[in-house]
PDB file of C-alpha atoms in Angstrom:
ATOM      1  CA  MET Y 216     169.701   7.418  81.676  1.00 68.00           C
ATOM      2  CA  SER Y 217     168.508  10.724  83.087  1.00 87.00           C
ATOM      3  CA  THR Y 218     170.017  12.077  86.317  1.00 87.00           C
ATOM      4  CA  PRO Y 219     168.563   9.948  89.168  1.00 82.00           C
ATOM      5  CA  PRO Y 220     165.982  11.635  91.451  1.00 80.00           C
ATOM      6  CA  GLY Y 221     168.154  10.827  94.465  1.00 83.00           C
ATOM      7  CA  TYR Y 222     170.716  13.372  93.288  1.00 76.00           C
ATOM      8  CA  PHE Y 223     168.246  16.219  93.693  1.00 80.00           C
ATOM      9  CA  ASP Y 224     166.911  14.916  97.003  1.00 74.00           C
ATOM     10  CA  ALA Y 225     170.452  14.809  98.394  1.00 84.00           C
ATOM     11  CA  MET Y 226     171.215  18.318  97.169  1.00 79.00           C
ATOM     12  CA  TYR Y 227     168.183  19.798  98.925  1.00 82.00           C
ATOM     13  CA  GLU Y 228     168.813  17.795 102.085  1.00 82.00           C
ATOM     14  CA  ALA Y 229     172.223  19.456 102.323  1.00 80.00           C
ATOM     15  CA  SER Y 230     170.919  23.009 101.667  1.00 80.00           C
ATOM     16  CA  THR Y 231     167.603  24.800 101.180  1.00 80.00           C
ATOM     17  CA  ASP Y 232     169.190  26.583  98.198  1.00 80.00           C
ATOM     18  CA  PRO Y 233     171.909  24.190  96.998  1.00 72.00           C
ATOM     19  CA  TRP Y 234     172.936  26.231  93.933  1.00 67.00           C
ATOM     20  CA  ASP Y 235     172.707  29.588  95.775  1.00 75.00           C
ATOM     21  CA  LEU Y 236     170.190  30.855  93.245  1.00 82.00           C
ATOM     22  CA  ALA Y 237     169.341  33.812  95.467  1.00 84.00           C
ATOM     23  CA  GLY Y 238     172.918  34.941  96.016  1.00 81.00           C
ATOM     24  CA  ARG Y 239     175.336  34.139  93.172  1.00 88.00           C
ATOM     25  CA  TRP Y 240     176.174  36.891  90.696  1.00 91.00           C
ATOM     26  CA  TYR Y 241     176.085  34.249  87.939  1.00 89.00           C
ATOM     27  CA  GLU Y 242     172.406  33.669  88.705  1.00 91.00           C
ATOM     28  CA  HIS Y 243     171.526  37.364  88.952  1.00 94.00           C
ATOM     29  CA  ARG Y 244     173.182  38.106  85.619  1.00 94.00           C
ATOM     30  CA  LYS Y 245     171.663  35.052  83.911  1.00 95.00           C
ATOM     31  CA  TYR Y 246     168.176  35.932  85.151  1.00 96.00           C
ATOM     32  CA  ALA Y 247     168.549  39.512  83.918  1.00 96.00           C
ATOM     33  CA  LEU Y 248     169.501  38.246  80.451  1.00 96.00           C
ATOM     34  CA  THR Y 249     166.632  35.750  80.512  1.00 97.00           C
ATOM     35  CA  LEU Y 250     164.095  38.479  81.221  1.00 97.00           C
ATOM     36  CA  ALA Y 251     165.670  40.800  78.658  1.00 97.00           C
ATOM     37  CA  SER Y 252     165.352  38.054  76.028  1.00 97.00           C
ATOM     38  CA  LEU Y 253     161.563  37.839  76.355  1.00 98.00           C
ATOM     39  CA  PRO Y 254     160.202  39.469  73.180  1.00 97.00           C
ATOM     40  CA  ARG Y 255     156.897  40.459  74.767  1.00 97.00           C
ATOM     41  CA  GLN Y 256     156.414  42.868  77.630  1.00 97.00           C
ATOM     42  CA  HIS Y 257     153.671  40.728  79.118  1.00 97.00           C
ATOM     43  CA  TYR Y 258     152.300  37.187  78.857  1.00 98.00           C
ATOM     44  CA  ARG Y 259     148.905  35.690  79.573  1.00 98.00           C
ATOM     45  CA  ALA Y 260     150.120  32.432  81.106  1.00 98.00           C
ATOM     46  CA  GLY Y 261     153.630  31.221  81.875  1.00 98.00           C
ATOM     47  CA  PHE Y 262     154.934  27.775  82.830  1.00 98.00           C
ATOM     48  CA  GLU Y 263     158.271  27.240  84.589  1.00 98.00           C
ATOM     49  CA  PRO Y 264     159.040  23.561  85.280  1.00 98.00           C
ATOM     50  CA  GLY Y 265     162.100  22.906  87.420  1.00 96.00           C
ATOM     51  CA  CYS Y 266     161.601  26.167  89.302  1.00 97.00           C
ATOM     52  CA  SER Y 267     163.765  25.095  92.257  1.00 94.00           C
ATOM     53  CA  VAL Y 268     163.424  27.624  95.106  1.00 95.00           C
ATOM     54  CA  GLY Y 269     161.477  30.149  93.035  1.00 96.00           C
ATOM     55  CA  VAL Y 270     163.980  32.975  92.560  1.00 96.00           C
ATOM     56  CA  LEU Y 271     163.448  33.267  88.805  1.00 97.00           C
ATOM     57  CA  THR Y 272     159.761  32.546  89.396  1.00 98.00           C
ATOM     58  CA  ARG Y 273     159.322  35.799  91.261  1.00 97.00           C
ATOM     59  CA  GLN Y 274     160.951  37.767  88.455  1.00 98.00           C
ATOM     60  CA  LEU Y 275     158.916  36.040  85.743  1.00 98.00           C
ATOM     61  CA  ALA Y 276     155.751  36.773  87.716  1.00 98.00           C
ATOM     62  CA  ALA Y 277     156.108  40.473  86.946  1.00 98.00           C
ATOM     63  CA  ARG Y 278     155.728  39.638  83.246  1.00 98.00           C
ATOM     64  CA  CYS Y 279     152.775  37.210  83.490  1.00 98.00           C
ATOM     65  CA  ASP Y 280     149.066  37.441  84.304  1.00 98.00           C
ATOM     66  CA  HIS Y 281     149.352  33.896  85.637  1.00 98.00           C
ATOM     67  CA  LEU Y 282     152.454  31.801  86.267  1.00 98.00           C
ATOM     68  CA  LEU Y 283     152.654  28.102  87.077  1.00 98.00           C
ATOM     69  CA  ALA Y 284     155.974  27.040  88.634  1.00 98.00           C
ATOM     70  CA  THR Y 285     156.747  23.396  89.409  1.00 98.00           C
ATOM     71  CA  ASP Y 286     159.523  21.201  90.768  1.00 97.00           C
ATOM     72  CA  ARG Y 287     159.927  17.526  91.594  1.00 95.00           C
ATOM     73  CA  VAL Y 288     161.474  18.065  95.061  1.00 95.00           C
ATOM     74  CA  ALA Y 289     159.020  18.762  97.881  1.00 95.00           C
ATOM     75  CA  SER Y 290     161.356  21.022  99.881  1.00 95.00           C
ATOM     76  CA  ALA Y 291     162.124  23.136  96.800  1.00 95.00           C
ATOM     77  CA  VAL Y 292     158.399  23.541  96.135  1.00 97.00           C
ATOM     78  CA  ALA Y 293     157.838  24.607  99.751  1.00 96.00           C
ATOM     79  CA  THR Y 294     160.590  27.229  99.507  1.00 96.00           C
ATOM     80  CA  ALA Y 295     159.363  28.506  96.146  1.00 97.00           C
ATOM     81  CA  ASP Y 296     155.820  28.720  97.468  1.00 97.00           C
ATOM     82  CA  ALA Y 297     156.932  30.686 100.519  1.00 97.00           C
ATOM     83  CA  ARG Y 298     159.025  33.061  98.390  1.00 96.00           C
ATOM     84  CA  ASN Y 299     156.059  33.843  96.118  1.00 98.00           C
ATOM     85  CA  ARG Y 300     153.172  33.519  98.545  1.00 97.00           C
ATOM     86  CA  ASP Y 301     152.330  37.219  98.361  1.00 98.00           C
ATOM     87  CA  LEU Y 302     151.745  36.919  94.610  1.00 98.00           C
ATOM     88  CA  PRO Y 303     148.231  35.492  94.109  1.00 97.00           C
ATOM     89  CA  HIS Y 304     148.745  34.948  90.392  1.00 98.00           C
ATOM     90  CA  VAL Y 305     151.652  32.543  91.000  1.00 98.00           C
ATOM     91  CA  ASP Y 306     150.793  28.862  91.430  1.00 98.00           C
ATOM     92  CA  VAL Y 307     153.574  26.612  92.773  1.00 98.00           C
ATOM     93  CA  ARG Y 308     153.063  22.847  92.512  1.00 97.00           C
ATOM     94  CA  ARG Y 309     155.006  19.626  92.861  1.00 97.00           C
ATOM     95  CA  LEU Y 310     155.211  17.966  89.439  1.00 96.00           C
ATOM     96  CA  THR Y 311     157.788  15.817  87.652  1.00 95.00           C
ATOM     97  CA  VAL Y 312     158.115  16.628  83.967  1.00 96.00           C
ATOM     98  CA  PRO Y 313     157.626  15.269  81.385  1.00 96.00           C
ATOM     99  CA  ASP Y 314     155.619  12.455  83.029  1.00 95.00           C
ATOM    100  CA  GLN Y 315     153.391  14.929  84.844  1.00 96.00           C
ATOM    101  CA  TRP Y 316     152.427  17.846  82.637  1.00 97.00           C
ATOM    102  CA  PRO Y 317     149.780  20.480  83.434  1.00 97.00           C
ATOM    103  CA  GLU Y 318     146.658  20.853  81.366  1.00 95.00           C
ATOM    104  CA  GLY Y 319     145.969  23.946  79.334  1.00 96.00           C
ATOM    105  CA  THR Y 320     148.071  26.136  77.072  1.00 98.00           C
ATOM    106  CA  PHE Y 321     150.680  28.792  77.720  1.00 98.00           C
ATOM    107  CA  ASP Y 322     152.161  31.646  75.733  1.00 98.00           C
ATOM    108  CA  LEU Y 323     155.422  31.396  77.722  1.00 98.00           C
ATOM    109  CA  VAL Y 324     157.393  28.293  78.735  1.00 98.00           C
ATOM    110  CA  VAL Y 325     160.737  28.639  80.526  1.00 98.00           C
ATOM    111  CA  LEU Y 326     163.115  25.655  80.691  1.00 98.00           C
ATOM    112  CA  SER Y 327     166.007  27.029  82.724  1.00 96.00           C
ATOM    113  CA  GLU Y 328     168.896  24.782  83.841  1.00 94.00           C
ATOM    114  CA  LEU Y 329     166.774  21.668  83.342  1.00 95.00           C
ATOM    115  CA  LEU Y 330     167.203  19.914  80.010  1.00 96.00           C
ATOM    116  CA  TYR Y 331     170.810  18.734  80.469  1.00 95.00           C
ATOM    117  CA  TYR Y 332     169.623  16.330  83.190  1.00 94.00           C
ATOM    118  CA  PHE Y 333     167.590  14.300  80.672  1.00 96.00           C
ATOM    119  CA  ASP Y 334     168.497  11.342  78.513  1.00 95.00           C
ATOM    120  CA  ASP Y 335     167.587  11.407  74.820  1.00 96.00           C
ATOM    121  CA  THR Y 336     164.069  10.037  75.253  1.00 97.00           C
ATOM    122  CA  THR Y 337     163.162  12.249  78.212  1.00 96.00           C
ATOM    123  CA  LEU Y 338     164.633  15.321  76.528  1.00 97.00           C
ATOM    124  CA  GLN Y 339     162.584  14.721  73.394  1.00 97.00           C
ATOM    125  CA  ASN Y 340     159.433  14.036  75.401  1.00 97.00           C
ATOM    126  CA  THR Y 341     159.927  17.272  77.322  1.00 97.00           C
ATOM    127  CA  LEU Y 342     160.383  19.297  74.152  1.00 97.00           C
ATOM    128  CA  ASP Y 343     157.352  17.618  72.574  1.00 97.00           C
ATOM    129  CA  GLN Y 344     155.224  18.485  75.613  1.00 97.00           C
ATOM    130  CA  ALA Y 345     156.532  22.049  75.694  1.00 98.00           C
ATOM    131  CA  VAL Y 346     155.699  22.573  72.025  1.00 97.00           C
ATOM    132  CA  ALA Y 347     152.275  20.963  72.395  1.00 97.00           C
ATOM    133  CA  CYS Y 348     151.234  23.284  75.238  1.00 98.00           C
ATOM    134  CA  LEU Y 349     152.747  26.419  73.688  1.00 98.00           C
ATOM    135  CA  GLU Y 350     150.314  28.655  71.856  1.00 97.00           C
ATOM    136  CA  PRO Y 351     151.136  29.655  68.240  1.00 97.00           C
ATOM    137  CA  GLY Y 352     153.471  32.623  68.395  1.00 97.00           C
ATOM    138  CA  GLY Y 353     154.265  31.811  72.038  1.00 98.00           C
ATOM    139  CA  THR Y 354     157.748  32.051  73.541  1.00 98.00           C
ATOM    140  CA  LEU Y 355     160.003  29.225  74.706  1.00 98.00           C
ATOM    141  CA  ILE Y 356     163.083  30.223  76.698  1.00 98.00           C
ATOM    142  CA  THR Y 357     165.807  27.642  77.337  1.00 98.00           C
ATOM    143  CA  VAL Y 358     168.969  28.144  79.400  1.00 97.00           C
ATOM    144  CA  HIS Y 359     171.744  25.583  79.893  1.00 93.00           C
ATOM    145  CA  TRP Y 360     175.056  25.435  81.810  1.00 91.00           C
ATOM    146  CA  ASN Y 361     177.814  24.938  79.244  1.00 94.00           C
ATOM    147  CA  HIS Y 362     180.432  22.983  81.177  1.00 92.00           C
ATOM    148  CA  PRO Y 363     180.566  19.203  81.733  1.00 91.00           C
ATOM    149  CA  VAL Y 364     179.258  18.064  85.123  1.00 91.00           C
ATOM    150  CA  PRO Y 365     179.283  14.427  86.257  1.00 91.00           C
ATOM    151  CA  GLU Y 366     175.568  14.550  87.112  1.00 88.00           C
ATOM    152  CA  HIS Y 367     174.599  16.134  83.780  1.00 93.00           C
ATOM    153  CA  VAL Y 368     173.809  13.953  80.796  1.00 93.00           C
ATOM    154  CA  ARG Y 369     175.000  16.589  78.315  1.00 93.00           C
ATOM    155  CA  THR Y 370     176.392  20.120  78.068  1.00 94.00           C
ATOM    156  CA  GLY Y 371     174.594  23.353  77.219  1.00 92.00           C
ATOM    157  CA  PRO Y 372     175.756  23.564  73.594  1.00 93.00           C
ATOM    158  CA  GLU Y 373     174.633  19.964  73.029  1.00 95.00           C
ATOM    159  CA  VAL Y 374     171.171  20.733  74.395  1.00 95.00           C
ATOM    160  CA  ALA Y 375     170.981  23.950  72.365  1.00 96.00           C
ATOM    161  CA  THR Y 376     171.612  22.059  69.124  1.00 96.00           C
ATOM    162  CA  THR Y 377     168.720  19.706  69.836  1.00 96.00           C
ATOM    163  CA  VAL Y 378     166.356  22.498  70.842  1.00 97.00           C
ATOM    164  CA  ALA Y 379     167.143  24.616  67.778  1.00 96.00           C
ATOM    165  CA  ALA Y 380     166.405  21.627  65.497  1.00 96.00           C
ATOM    166  CA  THR Y 381     162.807  21.299  66.756  1.00 96.00           C
ATOM    167  CA  PRO Y 382     160.705  21.806  63.591  1.00 95.00           C
ATOM    168  CA  GLN Y 383     157.799  23.609  65.274  1.00 96.00           C
ATOM    169  CA  LEU Y 384     160.100  26.233  66.797  1.00 97.00           C
ATOM    170  CA  SER Y 385     161.793  29.245  65.237  1.00 97.00           C
ATOM    171  CA  LEU Y 386     164.995  30.532  66.868  1.00 97.00           C
ATOM    172  CA  LEU Y 387     164.666  34.248  67.552  1.00 97.00           C
ATOM    173  CA  THR Y 388     167.765  35.018  69.630  1.00 96.00           C
ATOM    174  CA  GLU Y 389     170.671  33.084  71.106  1.00 96.00           C
ATOM    175  CA  VAL Y 390     173.177  34.140  73.769  1.00 95.00           C
ATOM    176  CA  ARG Y 391     176.412  32.133  73.820  1.00 93.00           C
ATOM    177  CA  ASP Y 392     177.964  33.105  77.130  1.00 94.00           C
ATOM    178  CA  ALA Y 393     181.163  31.570  78.473  1.00 93.00           C
ATOM    179  CA  ASP Y 394     179.124  29.699  81.089  1.00 94.00           C
ATOM    180  CA  PHE Y 395     175.656  29.242  79.628  1.00 95.00           C
ATOM    181  CA  THR Y 396     173.651  29.145  76.412  1.00 96.00           C
ATOM    182  CA  LEU Y 397     170.326  30.993  76.313  1.00 97.00           C
ATOM    183  CA  GLN Y 398     167.846  30.561  73.473  1.00 98.00           C
ATOM    184  CA  THR Y 399     164.603  32.382  72.708  1.00 98.00           C
ATOM    185  CA  LEU Y 400     162.337  30.435  70.380  1.00 98.00           C
ATOM    186  CA  LEU Y 401     158.873  31.079  69.004  1.00 98.00           C
ATOM    187  CA  ARG Y 402     156.165  28.525  68.317  1.00 97.00           C
ATOM    188  CA  ARG Y 403     155.494  28.580  64.587  1.00 94.00           C
ATOM    189  CA  ARG Y 404     152.019  29.449  63.412  1.00 83.00           C
ATOM    190  CA  GLY Y 405     150.416  26.680  61.368  1.00 72.00           C
ATOM    191  CA  ASN Y 406     152.304  23.562  60.354  1.00 52.00           C
ATOM    192  CA  HIS Y 407     155.233  25.168  58.573  1.00 40.00           C
ATOM    193  CA  SER Y 408     158.607  23.615  59.319  1.00 38.00           C
ATOM    194  CA  ALA Y 409     160.877  25.526  56.951  1.00 35.00           C
ATOM    195  CA  PRO Y 410     163.355  27.882  58.647  1.00 34.00           C
ATOM    196  CA  ARG Y 411     162.314  31.526  58.723  1.00 35.00           C
ATOM    197  CA  SER Y 412     164.529  34.477  58.057  1.00 32.00           C
ATOM    198  CA  PRO Y 413     164.960  37.092  60.847  1.00 32.00           C
ATOM    199  CA  ALA Y 414     162.599  39.423  58.978  1.00 34.00           C
ATOM    200  CA  GLN Y 415     159.841  36.820  59.250  1.00 34.00           C
ATOM    201  CA  HIS Y 416     160.006  36.585  63.047  1.00 34.00           C
ATOM    202  CA  GLU Y 417     157.873  39.677  63.545  1.00 35.00           C
ATOM    203  CA  ASP Y 418     154.696  37.927  62.440  1.00 37.00           C
ATOM    204  CA  LEU Y 419     155.165  35.296  65.135  1.00 36.00           C
ATOM    205  CA  VAL Y 420     155.276  37.631  68.107  1.00 34.00           C
TER     206      VAL Y 420
END
């Protein structure tokens, strides 16, 4: 079973920023590495589900012509919207993935601190949806907390193994930090599923 929705509601009832995304050095450092791992300087359209209070959203916005950021918790969406209100190319909405998925395609999808909340079926559905909306050659960034947490279904390394095994994706870079695992993956062009060597990545970007 995935982490129950009530867990997130309770977290945001206790604090407007329950994980201190705006203040913790862990978050600042992780966000810097996330942005540095993007292989392109700029993207046409980005999608960030599970955006929480929109701290990473604002940083991703500088790299996107248009950015859609979503979260399932109404108060988190309100905070994220307020934080990014001066950026007209940022659209913040309340959506629950993977059941509610936006229309259209993206050349950047960011799944940060999200996938370890999902059971096997929901995790696979989320990855399937992410791949389906990602343009050929597009970038998928995933970030996961490594340590066991009672409310998490799995750890970061466990999620990373599943993500890296997705046939339509090619792993470009991976950061194995003490606290988190960050992966940069590219959507394969065509229907090829065979692993590519590092030298072959350049034709995907």
